[in-house]
Coordinates of C-alpha atoms and ligand atoms in Angstrom, one line a residue:
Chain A
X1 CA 8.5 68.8 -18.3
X2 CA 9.5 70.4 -15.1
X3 CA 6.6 69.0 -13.4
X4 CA 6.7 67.8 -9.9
X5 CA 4.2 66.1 -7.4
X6 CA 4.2 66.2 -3.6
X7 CA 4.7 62.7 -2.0
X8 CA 5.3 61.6 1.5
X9 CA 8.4 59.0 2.3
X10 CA 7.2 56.4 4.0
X11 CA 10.4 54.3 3.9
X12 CA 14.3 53.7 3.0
X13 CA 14.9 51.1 0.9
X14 CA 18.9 51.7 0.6
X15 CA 20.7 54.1 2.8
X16 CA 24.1 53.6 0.6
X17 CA 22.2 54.1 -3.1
X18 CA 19.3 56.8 -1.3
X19 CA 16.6 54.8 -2.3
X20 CA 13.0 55.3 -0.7
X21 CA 9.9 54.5 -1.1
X22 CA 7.5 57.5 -1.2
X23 CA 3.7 57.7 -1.4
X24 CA 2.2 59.9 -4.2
X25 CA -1.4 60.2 -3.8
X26 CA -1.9 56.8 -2.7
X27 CA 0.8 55.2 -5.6
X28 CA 4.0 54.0 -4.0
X29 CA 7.3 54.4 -5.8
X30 CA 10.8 54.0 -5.6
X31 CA 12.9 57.7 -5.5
X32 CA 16.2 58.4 -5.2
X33 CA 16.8 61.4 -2.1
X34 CA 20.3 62.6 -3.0
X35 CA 19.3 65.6 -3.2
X36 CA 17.4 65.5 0.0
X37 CA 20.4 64.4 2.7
X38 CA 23.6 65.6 3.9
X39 CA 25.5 65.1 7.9
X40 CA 22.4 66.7 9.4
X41 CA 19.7 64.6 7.5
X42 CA 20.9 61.2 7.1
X43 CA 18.8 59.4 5.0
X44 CA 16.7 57.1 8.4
X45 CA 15.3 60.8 9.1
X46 CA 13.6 61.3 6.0
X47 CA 10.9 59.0 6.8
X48 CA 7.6 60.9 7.5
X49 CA 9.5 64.1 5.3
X50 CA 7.0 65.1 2.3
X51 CA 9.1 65.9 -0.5
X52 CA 9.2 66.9 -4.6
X53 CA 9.1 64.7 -6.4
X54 CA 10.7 64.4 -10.2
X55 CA 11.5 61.8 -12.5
X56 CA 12.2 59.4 -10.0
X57 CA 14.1 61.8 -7.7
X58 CA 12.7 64.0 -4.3
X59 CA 14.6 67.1 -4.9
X60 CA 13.6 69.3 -2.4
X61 CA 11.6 69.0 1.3
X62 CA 8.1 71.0 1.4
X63 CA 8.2 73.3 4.2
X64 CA 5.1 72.7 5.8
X65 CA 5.1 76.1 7.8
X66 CA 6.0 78.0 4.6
X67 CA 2.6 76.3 2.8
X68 CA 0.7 77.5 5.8
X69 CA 2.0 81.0 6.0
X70 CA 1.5 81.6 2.5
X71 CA -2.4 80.3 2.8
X72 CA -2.5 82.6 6.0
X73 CA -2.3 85.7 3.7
X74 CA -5.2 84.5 1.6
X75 CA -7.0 84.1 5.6
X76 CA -6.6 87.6 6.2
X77 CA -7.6 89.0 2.5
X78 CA -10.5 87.4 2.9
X79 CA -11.3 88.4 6.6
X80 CA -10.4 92.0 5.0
X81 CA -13.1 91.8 2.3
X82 CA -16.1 90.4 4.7
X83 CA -15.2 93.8 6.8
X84 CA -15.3 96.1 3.9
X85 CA -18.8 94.3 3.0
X86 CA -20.1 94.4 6.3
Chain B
X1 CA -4.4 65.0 -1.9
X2 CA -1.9 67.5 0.6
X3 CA -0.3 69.9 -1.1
X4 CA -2.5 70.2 -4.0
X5 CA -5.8 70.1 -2.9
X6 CA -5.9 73.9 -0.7
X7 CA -4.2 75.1 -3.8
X8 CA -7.0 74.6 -6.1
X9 CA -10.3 75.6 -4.3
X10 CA -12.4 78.1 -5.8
X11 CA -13.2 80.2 -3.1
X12 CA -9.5 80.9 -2.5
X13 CA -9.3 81.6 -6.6
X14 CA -12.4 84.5 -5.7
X15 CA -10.8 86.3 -2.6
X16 CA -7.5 86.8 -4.8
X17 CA -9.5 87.9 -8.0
X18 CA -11.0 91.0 -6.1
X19 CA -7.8 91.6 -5.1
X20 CA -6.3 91.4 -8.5
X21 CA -9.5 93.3 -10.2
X22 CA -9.2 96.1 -8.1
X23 CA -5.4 96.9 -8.1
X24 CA -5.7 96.1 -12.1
X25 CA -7.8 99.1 -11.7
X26 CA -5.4 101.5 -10.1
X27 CA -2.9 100.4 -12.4
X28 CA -4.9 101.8 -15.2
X29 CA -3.0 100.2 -17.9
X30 CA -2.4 97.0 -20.0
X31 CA 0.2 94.9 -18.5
X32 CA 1.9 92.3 -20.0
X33 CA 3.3 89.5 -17.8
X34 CA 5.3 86.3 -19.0
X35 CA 4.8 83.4 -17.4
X36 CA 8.5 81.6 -18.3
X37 CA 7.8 77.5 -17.7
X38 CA 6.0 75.7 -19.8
X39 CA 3.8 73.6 -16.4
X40 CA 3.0 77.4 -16.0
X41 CA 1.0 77.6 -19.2
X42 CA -0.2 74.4 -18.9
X43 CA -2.0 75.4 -15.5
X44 CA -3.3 78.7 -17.0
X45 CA -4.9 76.7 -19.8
X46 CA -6.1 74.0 -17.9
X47 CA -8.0 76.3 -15.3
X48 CA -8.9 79.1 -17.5
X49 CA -6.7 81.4 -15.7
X50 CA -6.9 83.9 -18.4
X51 CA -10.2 84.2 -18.7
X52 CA -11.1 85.6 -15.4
X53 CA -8.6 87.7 -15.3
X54 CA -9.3 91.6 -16.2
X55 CA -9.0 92.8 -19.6
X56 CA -5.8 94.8 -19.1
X57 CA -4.3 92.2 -17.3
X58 CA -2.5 90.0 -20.6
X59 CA -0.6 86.4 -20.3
X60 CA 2.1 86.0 -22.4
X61 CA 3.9 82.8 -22.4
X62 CA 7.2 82.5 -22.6
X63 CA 10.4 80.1 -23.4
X64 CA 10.3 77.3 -20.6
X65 CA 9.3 74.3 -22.1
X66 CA 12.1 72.1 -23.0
X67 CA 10.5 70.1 -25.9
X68 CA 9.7 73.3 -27.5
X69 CA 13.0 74.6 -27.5
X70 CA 14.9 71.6 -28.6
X71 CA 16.2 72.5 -32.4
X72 CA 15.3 69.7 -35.2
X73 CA 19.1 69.4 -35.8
X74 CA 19.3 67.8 -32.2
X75 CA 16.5 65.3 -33.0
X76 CA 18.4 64.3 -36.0
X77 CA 21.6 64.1 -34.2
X78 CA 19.4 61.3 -31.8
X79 CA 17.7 59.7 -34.3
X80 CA 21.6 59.1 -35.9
X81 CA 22.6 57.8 -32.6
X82 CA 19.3 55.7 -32.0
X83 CA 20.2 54.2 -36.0
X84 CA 23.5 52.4 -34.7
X85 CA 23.0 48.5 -34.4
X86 CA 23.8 48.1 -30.9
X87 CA 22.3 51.1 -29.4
X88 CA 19.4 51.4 -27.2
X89 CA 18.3 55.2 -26.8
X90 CA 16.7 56.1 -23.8
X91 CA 14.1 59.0 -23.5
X92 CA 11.4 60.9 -21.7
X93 CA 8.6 60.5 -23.2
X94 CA 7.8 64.3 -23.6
X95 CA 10.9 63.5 -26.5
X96 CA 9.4 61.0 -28.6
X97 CA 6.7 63.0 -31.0
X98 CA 9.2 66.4 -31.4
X99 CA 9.3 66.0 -35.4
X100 CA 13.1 65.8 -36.6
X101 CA 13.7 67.5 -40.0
X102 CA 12.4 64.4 -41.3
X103 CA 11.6 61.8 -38.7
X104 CA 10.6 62.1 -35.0
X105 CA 11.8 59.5 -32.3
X106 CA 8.6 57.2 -32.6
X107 CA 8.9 57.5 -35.9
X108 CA 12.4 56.7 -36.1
X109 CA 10.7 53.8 -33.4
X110 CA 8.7 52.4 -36.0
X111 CA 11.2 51.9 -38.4
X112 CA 12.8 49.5 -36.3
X113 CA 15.2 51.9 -33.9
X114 CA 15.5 50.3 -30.4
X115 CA 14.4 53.4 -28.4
X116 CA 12.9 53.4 -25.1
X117 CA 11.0 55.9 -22.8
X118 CA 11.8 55.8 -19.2
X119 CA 10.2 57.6 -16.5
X120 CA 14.1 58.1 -14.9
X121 CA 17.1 58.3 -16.2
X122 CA 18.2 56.1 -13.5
X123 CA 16.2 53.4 -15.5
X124 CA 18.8 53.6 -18.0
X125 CA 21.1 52.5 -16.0
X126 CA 19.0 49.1 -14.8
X127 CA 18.7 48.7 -19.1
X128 CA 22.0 49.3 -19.1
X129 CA 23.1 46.4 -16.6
X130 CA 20.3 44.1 -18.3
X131 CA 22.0 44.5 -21.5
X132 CA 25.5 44.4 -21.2
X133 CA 26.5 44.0 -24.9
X134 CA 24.5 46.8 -25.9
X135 CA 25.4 50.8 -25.9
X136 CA 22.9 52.3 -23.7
X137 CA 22.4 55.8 -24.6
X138 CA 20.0 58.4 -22.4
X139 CA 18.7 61.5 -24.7
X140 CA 18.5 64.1 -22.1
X141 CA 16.7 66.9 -22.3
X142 CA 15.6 69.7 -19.8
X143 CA 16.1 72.5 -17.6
X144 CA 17.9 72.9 -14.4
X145 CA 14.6 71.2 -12.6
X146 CA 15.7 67.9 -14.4
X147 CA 19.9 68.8 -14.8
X148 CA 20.5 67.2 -11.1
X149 CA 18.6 64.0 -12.1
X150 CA 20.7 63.4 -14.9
X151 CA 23.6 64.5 -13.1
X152 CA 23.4 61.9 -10.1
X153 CA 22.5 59.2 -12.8
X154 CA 26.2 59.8 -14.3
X155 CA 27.6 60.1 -10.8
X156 CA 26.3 56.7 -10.0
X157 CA 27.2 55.1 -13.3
X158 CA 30.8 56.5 -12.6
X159 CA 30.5 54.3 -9.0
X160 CA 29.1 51.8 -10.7
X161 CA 31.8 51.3 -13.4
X162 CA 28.8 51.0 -15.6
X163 CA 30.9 51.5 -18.9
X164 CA 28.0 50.9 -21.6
X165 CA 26.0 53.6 -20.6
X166 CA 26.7 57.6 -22.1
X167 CA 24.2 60.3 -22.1
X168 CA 23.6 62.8 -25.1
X169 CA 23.2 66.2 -23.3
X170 CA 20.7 68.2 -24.5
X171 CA 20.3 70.4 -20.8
X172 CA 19.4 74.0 -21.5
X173 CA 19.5 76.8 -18.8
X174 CA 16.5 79.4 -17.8
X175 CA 18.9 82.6 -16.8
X176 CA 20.5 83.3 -20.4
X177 CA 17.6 82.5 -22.1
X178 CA 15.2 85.1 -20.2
X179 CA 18.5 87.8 -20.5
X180 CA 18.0 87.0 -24.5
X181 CA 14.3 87.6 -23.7
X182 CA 15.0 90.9 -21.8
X183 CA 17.6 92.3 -24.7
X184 CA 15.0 91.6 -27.2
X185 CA 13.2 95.1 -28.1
X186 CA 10.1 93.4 -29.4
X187 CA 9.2 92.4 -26.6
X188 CA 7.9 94.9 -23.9
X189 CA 6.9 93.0 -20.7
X190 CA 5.9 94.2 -17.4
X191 CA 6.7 91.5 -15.6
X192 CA 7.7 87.7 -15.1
X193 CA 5.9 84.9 -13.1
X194 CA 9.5 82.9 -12.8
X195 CA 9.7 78.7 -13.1
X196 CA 8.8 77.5 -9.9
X197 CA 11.1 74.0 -10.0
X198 CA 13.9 75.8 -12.1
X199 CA 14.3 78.1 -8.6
X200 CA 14.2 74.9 -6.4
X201 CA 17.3 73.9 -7.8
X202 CA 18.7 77.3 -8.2
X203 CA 17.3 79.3 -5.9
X204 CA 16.0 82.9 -6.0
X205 CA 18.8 85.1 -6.2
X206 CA 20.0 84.3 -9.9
X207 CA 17.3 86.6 -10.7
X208 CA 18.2 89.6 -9.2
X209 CA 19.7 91.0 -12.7
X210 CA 16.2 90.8 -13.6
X211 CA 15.0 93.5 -11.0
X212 CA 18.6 95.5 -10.5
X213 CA 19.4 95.9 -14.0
X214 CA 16.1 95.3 -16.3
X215 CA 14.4 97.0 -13.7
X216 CA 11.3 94.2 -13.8
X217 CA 9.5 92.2 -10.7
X218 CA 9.4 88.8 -11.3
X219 CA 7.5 86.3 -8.9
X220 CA 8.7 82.9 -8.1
X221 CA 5.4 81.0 -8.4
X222 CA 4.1 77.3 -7.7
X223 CA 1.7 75.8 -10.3
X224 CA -1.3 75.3 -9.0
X225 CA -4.2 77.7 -9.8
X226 CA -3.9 79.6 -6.3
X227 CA -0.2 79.9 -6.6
X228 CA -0.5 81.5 -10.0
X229 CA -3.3 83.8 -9.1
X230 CA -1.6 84.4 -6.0
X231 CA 1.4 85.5 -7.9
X232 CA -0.4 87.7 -10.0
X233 CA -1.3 89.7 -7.6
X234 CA 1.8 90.0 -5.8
X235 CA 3.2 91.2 -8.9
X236 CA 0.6 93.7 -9.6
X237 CA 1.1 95.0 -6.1
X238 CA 4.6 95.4 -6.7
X239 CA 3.7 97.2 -9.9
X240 CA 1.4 99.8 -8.4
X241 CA 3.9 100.3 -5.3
X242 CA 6.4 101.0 -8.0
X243 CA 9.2 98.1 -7.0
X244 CA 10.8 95.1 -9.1
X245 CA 12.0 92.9 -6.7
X246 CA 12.9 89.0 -7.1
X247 CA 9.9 87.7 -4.4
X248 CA 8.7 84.1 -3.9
X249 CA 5.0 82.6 -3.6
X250 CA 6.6 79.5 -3.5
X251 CA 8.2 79.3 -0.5
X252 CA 7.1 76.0 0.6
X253 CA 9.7 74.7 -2.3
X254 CA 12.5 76.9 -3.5
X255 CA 14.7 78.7 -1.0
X256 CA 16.2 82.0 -1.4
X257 CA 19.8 79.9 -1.7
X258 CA 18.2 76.8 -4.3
X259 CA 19.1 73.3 -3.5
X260 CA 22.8 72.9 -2.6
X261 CA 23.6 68.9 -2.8
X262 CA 21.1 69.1 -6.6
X263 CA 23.9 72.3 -7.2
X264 CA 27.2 70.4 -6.6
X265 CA 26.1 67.7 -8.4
X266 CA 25.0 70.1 -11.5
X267 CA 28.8 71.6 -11.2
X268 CA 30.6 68.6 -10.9
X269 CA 29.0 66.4 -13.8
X270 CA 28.6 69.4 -16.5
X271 CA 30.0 72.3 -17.7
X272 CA 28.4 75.3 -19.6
X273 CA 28.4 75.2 -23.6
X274 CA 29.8 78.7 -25.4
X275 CA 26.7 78.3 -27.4
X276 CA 23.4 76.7 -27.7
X277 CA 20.9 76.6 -30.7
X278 CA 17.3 77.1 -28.9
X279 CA 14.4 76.6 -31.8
X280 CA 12.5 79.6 -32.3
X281 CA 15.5 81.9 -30.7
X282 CA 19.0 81.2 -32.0
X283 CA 22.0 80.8 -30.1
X284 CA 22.1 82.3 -27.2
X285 CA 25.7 82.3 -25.5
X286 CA 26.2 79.9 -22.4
X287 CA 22.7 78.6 -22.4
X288 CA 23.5 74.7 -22.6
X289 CA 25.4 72.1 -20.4
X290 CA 27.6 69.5 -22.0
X291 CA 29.2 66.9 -19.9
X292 CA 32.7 67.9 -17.9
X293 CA 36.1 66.5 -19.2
X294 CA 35.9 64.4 -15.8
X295 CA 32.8 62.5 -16.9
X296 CA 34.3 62.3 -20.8
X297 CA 33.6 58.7 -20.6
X298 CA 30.1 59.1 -20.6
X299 CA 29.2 62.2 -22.9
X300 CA 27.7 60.1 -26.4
X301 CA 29.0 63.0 -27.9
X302 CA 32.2 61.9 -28.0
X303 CA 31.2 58.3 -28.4
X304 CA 29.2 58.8 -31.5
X305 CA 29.5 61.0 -34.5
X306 CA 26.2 63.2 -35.0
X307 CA 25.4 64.7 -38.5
X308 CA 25.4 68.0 -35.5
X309 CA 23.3 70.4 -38.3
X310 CA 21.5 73.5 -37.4
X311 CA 18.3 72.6 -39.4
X312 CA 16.0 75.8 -40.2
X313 CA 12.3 75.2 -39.1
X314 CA 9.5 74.5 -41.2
X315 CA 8.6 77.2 -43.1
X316 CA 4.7 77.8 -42.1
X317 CA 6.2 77.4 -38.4
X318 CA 5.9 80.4 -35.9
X319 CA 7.4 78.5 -33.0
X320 CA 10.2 81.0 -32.6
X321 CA 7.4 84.1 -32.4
X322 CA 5.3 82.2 -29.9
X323 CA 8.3 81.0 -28.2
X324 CA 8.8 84.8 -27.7
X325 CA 5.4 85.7 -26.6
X326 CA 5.4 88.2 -29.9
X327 CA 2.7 86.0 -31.5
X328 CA -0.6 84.2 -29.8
X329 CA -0.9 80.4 -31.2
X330 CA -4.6 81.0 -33.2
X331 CA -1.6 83.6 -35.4
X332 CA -0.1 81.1 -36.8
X333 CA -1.4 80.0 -39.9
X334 CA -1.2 76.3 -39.8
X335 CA -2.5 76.4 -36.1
X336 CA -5.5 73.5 -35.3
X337 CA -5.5 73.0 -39.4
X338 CA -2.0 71.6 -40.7
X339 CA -0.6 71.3 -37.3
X340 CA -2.7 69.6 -34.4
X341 CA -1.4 67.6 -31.2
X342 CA -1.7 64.4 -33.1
X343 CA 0.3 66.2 -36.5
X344 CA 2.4 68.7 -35.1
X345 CA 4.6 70.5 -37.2
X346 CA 6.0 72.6 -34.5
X347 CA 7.3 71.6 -31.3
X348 CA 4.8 74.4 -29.2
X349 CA 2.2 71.4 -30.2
X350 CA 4.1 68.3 -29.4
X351 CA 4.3 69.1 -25.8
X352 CA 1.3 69.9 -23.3
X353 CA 3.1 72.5 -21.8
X354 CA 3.9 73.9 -25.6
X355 CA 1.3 77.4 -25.8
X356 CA 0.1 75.7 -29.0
X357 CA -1.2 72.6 -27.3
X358 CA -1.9 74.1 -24.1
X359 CA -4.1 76.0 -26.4
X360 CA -5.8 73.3 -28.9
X361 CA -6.5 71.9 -26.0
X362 CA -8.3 73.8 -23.6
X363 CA -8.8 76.9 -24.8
X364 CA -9.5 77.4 -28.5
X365 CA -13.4 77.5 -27.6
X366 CA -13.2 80.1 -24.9
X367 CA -10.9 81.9 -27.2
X368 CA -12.9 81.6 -30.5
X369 CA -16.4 82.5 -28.4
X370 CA -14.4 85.7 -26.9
X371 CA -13.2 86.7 -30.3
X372 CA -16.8 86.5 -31.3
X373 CA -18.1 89.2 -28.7
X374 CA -15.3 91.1 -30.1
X375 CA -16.7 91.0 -33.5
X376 CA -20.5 91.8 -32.2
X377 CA -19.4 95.0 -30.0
X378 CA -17.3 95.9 -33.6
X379 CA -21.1 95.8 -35.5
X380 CA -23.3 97.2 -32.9
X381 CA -20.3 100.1 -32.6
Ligands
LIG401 S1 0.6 76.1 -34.6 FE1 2.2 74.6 -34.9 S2 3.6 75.6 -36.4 FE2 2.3 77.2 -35.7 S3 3.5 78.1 -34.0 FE3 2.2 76.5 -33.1 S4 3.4 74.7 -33.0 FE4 4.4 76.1 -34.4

């Protein structure tokens, strides 16, 4: 039920209702980005954001350096193992 | 597919599972860890998460599935609503199948009720405008993850003047209901993977009771196989380095403050119930949302009288032990015999993220084959 899936907006269909239109794995829907704007995100900048999405809403922006950080850590585990093995 | 795909390859899944075999080693002990939501379980299931994990490392899984939680005197109290001649009731369809004490929704569907699933609630407000001399009426359900949804669908009706739309608010919070977990002495846990979309909305620190005053780690994880694994270790390393802190593996999603505008909306549209009847737990004090005196106009609550009953479960139900992670589903009697995905008599095997079904469906084999080695080690010793 709390299930979400990563989509990319690839337009704005409604700047007054936040409507977009975001691609989810190559299906393109209608969301709503309330939860996504304020003064220093307007709702033109979202276009090219990837966000959550969840019945019919994006409710939060993926940080994209966050994702790679945390698959960094699994980089360096694994450079640690091949050492100890060598 | 971004996002997804690096979180599911196997090689990844390996690196992490030395890791977590040889701290489970140093630990040299049997920990328990509950996974809270529901999509948690679902993903530990579907990639046989527990199976590769070490023997003294155990699963148990908890309270965070909506569907499972929702009480059979709610059903009814929809299924009333749904009855009314000019009422269309509105759904997700994770609702439909939950068995009432004697109908479910698709039941009560069957029989002629006009009720409709919708993948938004926001569609309920399109039915809404489409049908103007009908009461439209959105059965809502979920945790905070879905609360702002529902919230911004009011807000908008409210701009709208949409008048023939109302909501019947069924929205049920995480925090009390894992404080009810930790006060119950039954339960002895180690640690908690926390809800990963719960925290998007309300961020991390809600949690810190969890480490400062129950003493516990809990891990903020995402839901796909690496996350969890990855959080698995991170709370075993906590374990053996003898902290609980509130940490996040998922912080490409939730922030350590939650999602502010999802937040305001949430505070603005609802307020918190005294009391809410969970199935399987009870009441648990201010574990519910009803809609706030400003939104009145749209709470079906006050638009509709409900029979409102606290209905006791079925008797050959365990929901409310698995629900606590006391009892595994292949316990319960009635499990995969009486009560199967397509016959459930409990609601942990309506939904796929109920342990029951989660179970039935991917696991019982694995489970039934393990028991099995069990049995020949028992003769051979
Ligand atoms: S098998 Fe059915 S009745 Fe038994 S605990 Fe699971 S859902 Fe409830």
């Amino acid at each position: 039920m709390c299930l979400g899936i990563p989509g990319q907006i690839i337009e704005i269909t409604d700047t007054k209702k936040k409507l977009a239109i975001v691609n989810v794995g190559g299906v393109k829907r209608q969301i709503n980005i309330a939860c996504i704007v304020n003064e220093n995100h307007p709702p033109e900048s979202c276009i090219g954001d990837w966000v959550l999405v969840h019945v019919g809403f994006a409710m939060n922006r993926i940080n994209e350096e966050e994702a790679a950080e945390t698959l960094q850590i699994l980089q360096e585990l694994a450079a640690a193992q091949a050492a100890l093995s060598n | 597919m971004k996002f997804v795909d690096e979180y599911r390859e196997p090689q990844k899944a390996e690196i992490l599972l030395i890791e977590i075999e040889k701290i489970s080693k140093t630990l040299n002990k049997h920990v328990k860890i509950m996974e809270v939501c529901g999509g948690h379980t679902h993903s530990i299931f579907k990639y046989g998460i527990e199976e590769v994990l070490p023997n003294n490392i155990e699963l148990i899984h908890g309270p965070g599935c909506p569907v499972c939680v929702m009480p059979r005197g709610k059903l009814d109290d929809a299924i009333s609503i749904a009855k009314h001649n000019n009422v269309i009731l509105t759904t997700f369809g994770d609702t439909m199948r939950v068995p009432g004490s004697k109908l479910s929704l698709l039941q009560a569907k069957a029989e002629g009720a006009d009720i409709r699933m919708v993948y938004s609630p926001l569609d309920s407000l399109k039915i809404a405008k489409e049908n103007p001399d009908k009461e439209i009426v959105f059965f809502g359900i979920g945790f905070e993850t879905t609360a702002p949804s529902t919230a911004f669908t009011i807000l908008q009706a409210a701009a709208e003047n949409i008048n023939n739309f109302s909501m019947f608010c069924n929205h049920v919070l995480v925090i009390p209901a894992l404080k009810a977990l930790l006060d119950n002495p039954d339960l002895q846990l180690d640690g908690f993977i926390g809800p990963g979309h719960v925290s998007m909305v309300i961020g991390c620190k809600p949690y810190e009771f969890i480490s400062q005053q129950y003493h516990k780690p809990i891990v903020i994880s995402g839901f796909e196989p690496i996350d969890i694994l990855q959080s698995i270790w991170m709370l075993l390393k906590q374990l053996t380095e003898n902290r609980c802190q509130v940490e996040s593996q998922y912080t490409r999603i939730v922030t350590h403050e939650g999602n502010q505008n999802a937040l305001k909306a949430i505070n603005e549209v609802f307020e918190v119930r005294d009391n809410f009847e969970w199935r399987g737990l009870g009441n648990i004090p201010n574990s519910g949302l009803q809609i706030s005196d400003q939104y009145a106009q749209f709470d079906a609550e006050l638009k509709f009288s409900t029979p409102n009953n606290q209905v006791a479960d079925n008797k050959a139900c365990q929901c409310g032990e698995i629900l606590k992670g006391v009892l595994k589903p292949w316990q319960c009697k009635v499990f995969g015999t009486a009560c199967t995905p397509e016959n459930p008599i409990g609601t942990c095997m309506v939904s796929s993220e109920g342990a029951c079904a989660a179970y039935y469906k991917y696991g019982r084999f694995a489970k039934a084959f393990s028991q099995l080695k069990v049995d020949e080690n028992k003769v051979i010793a």
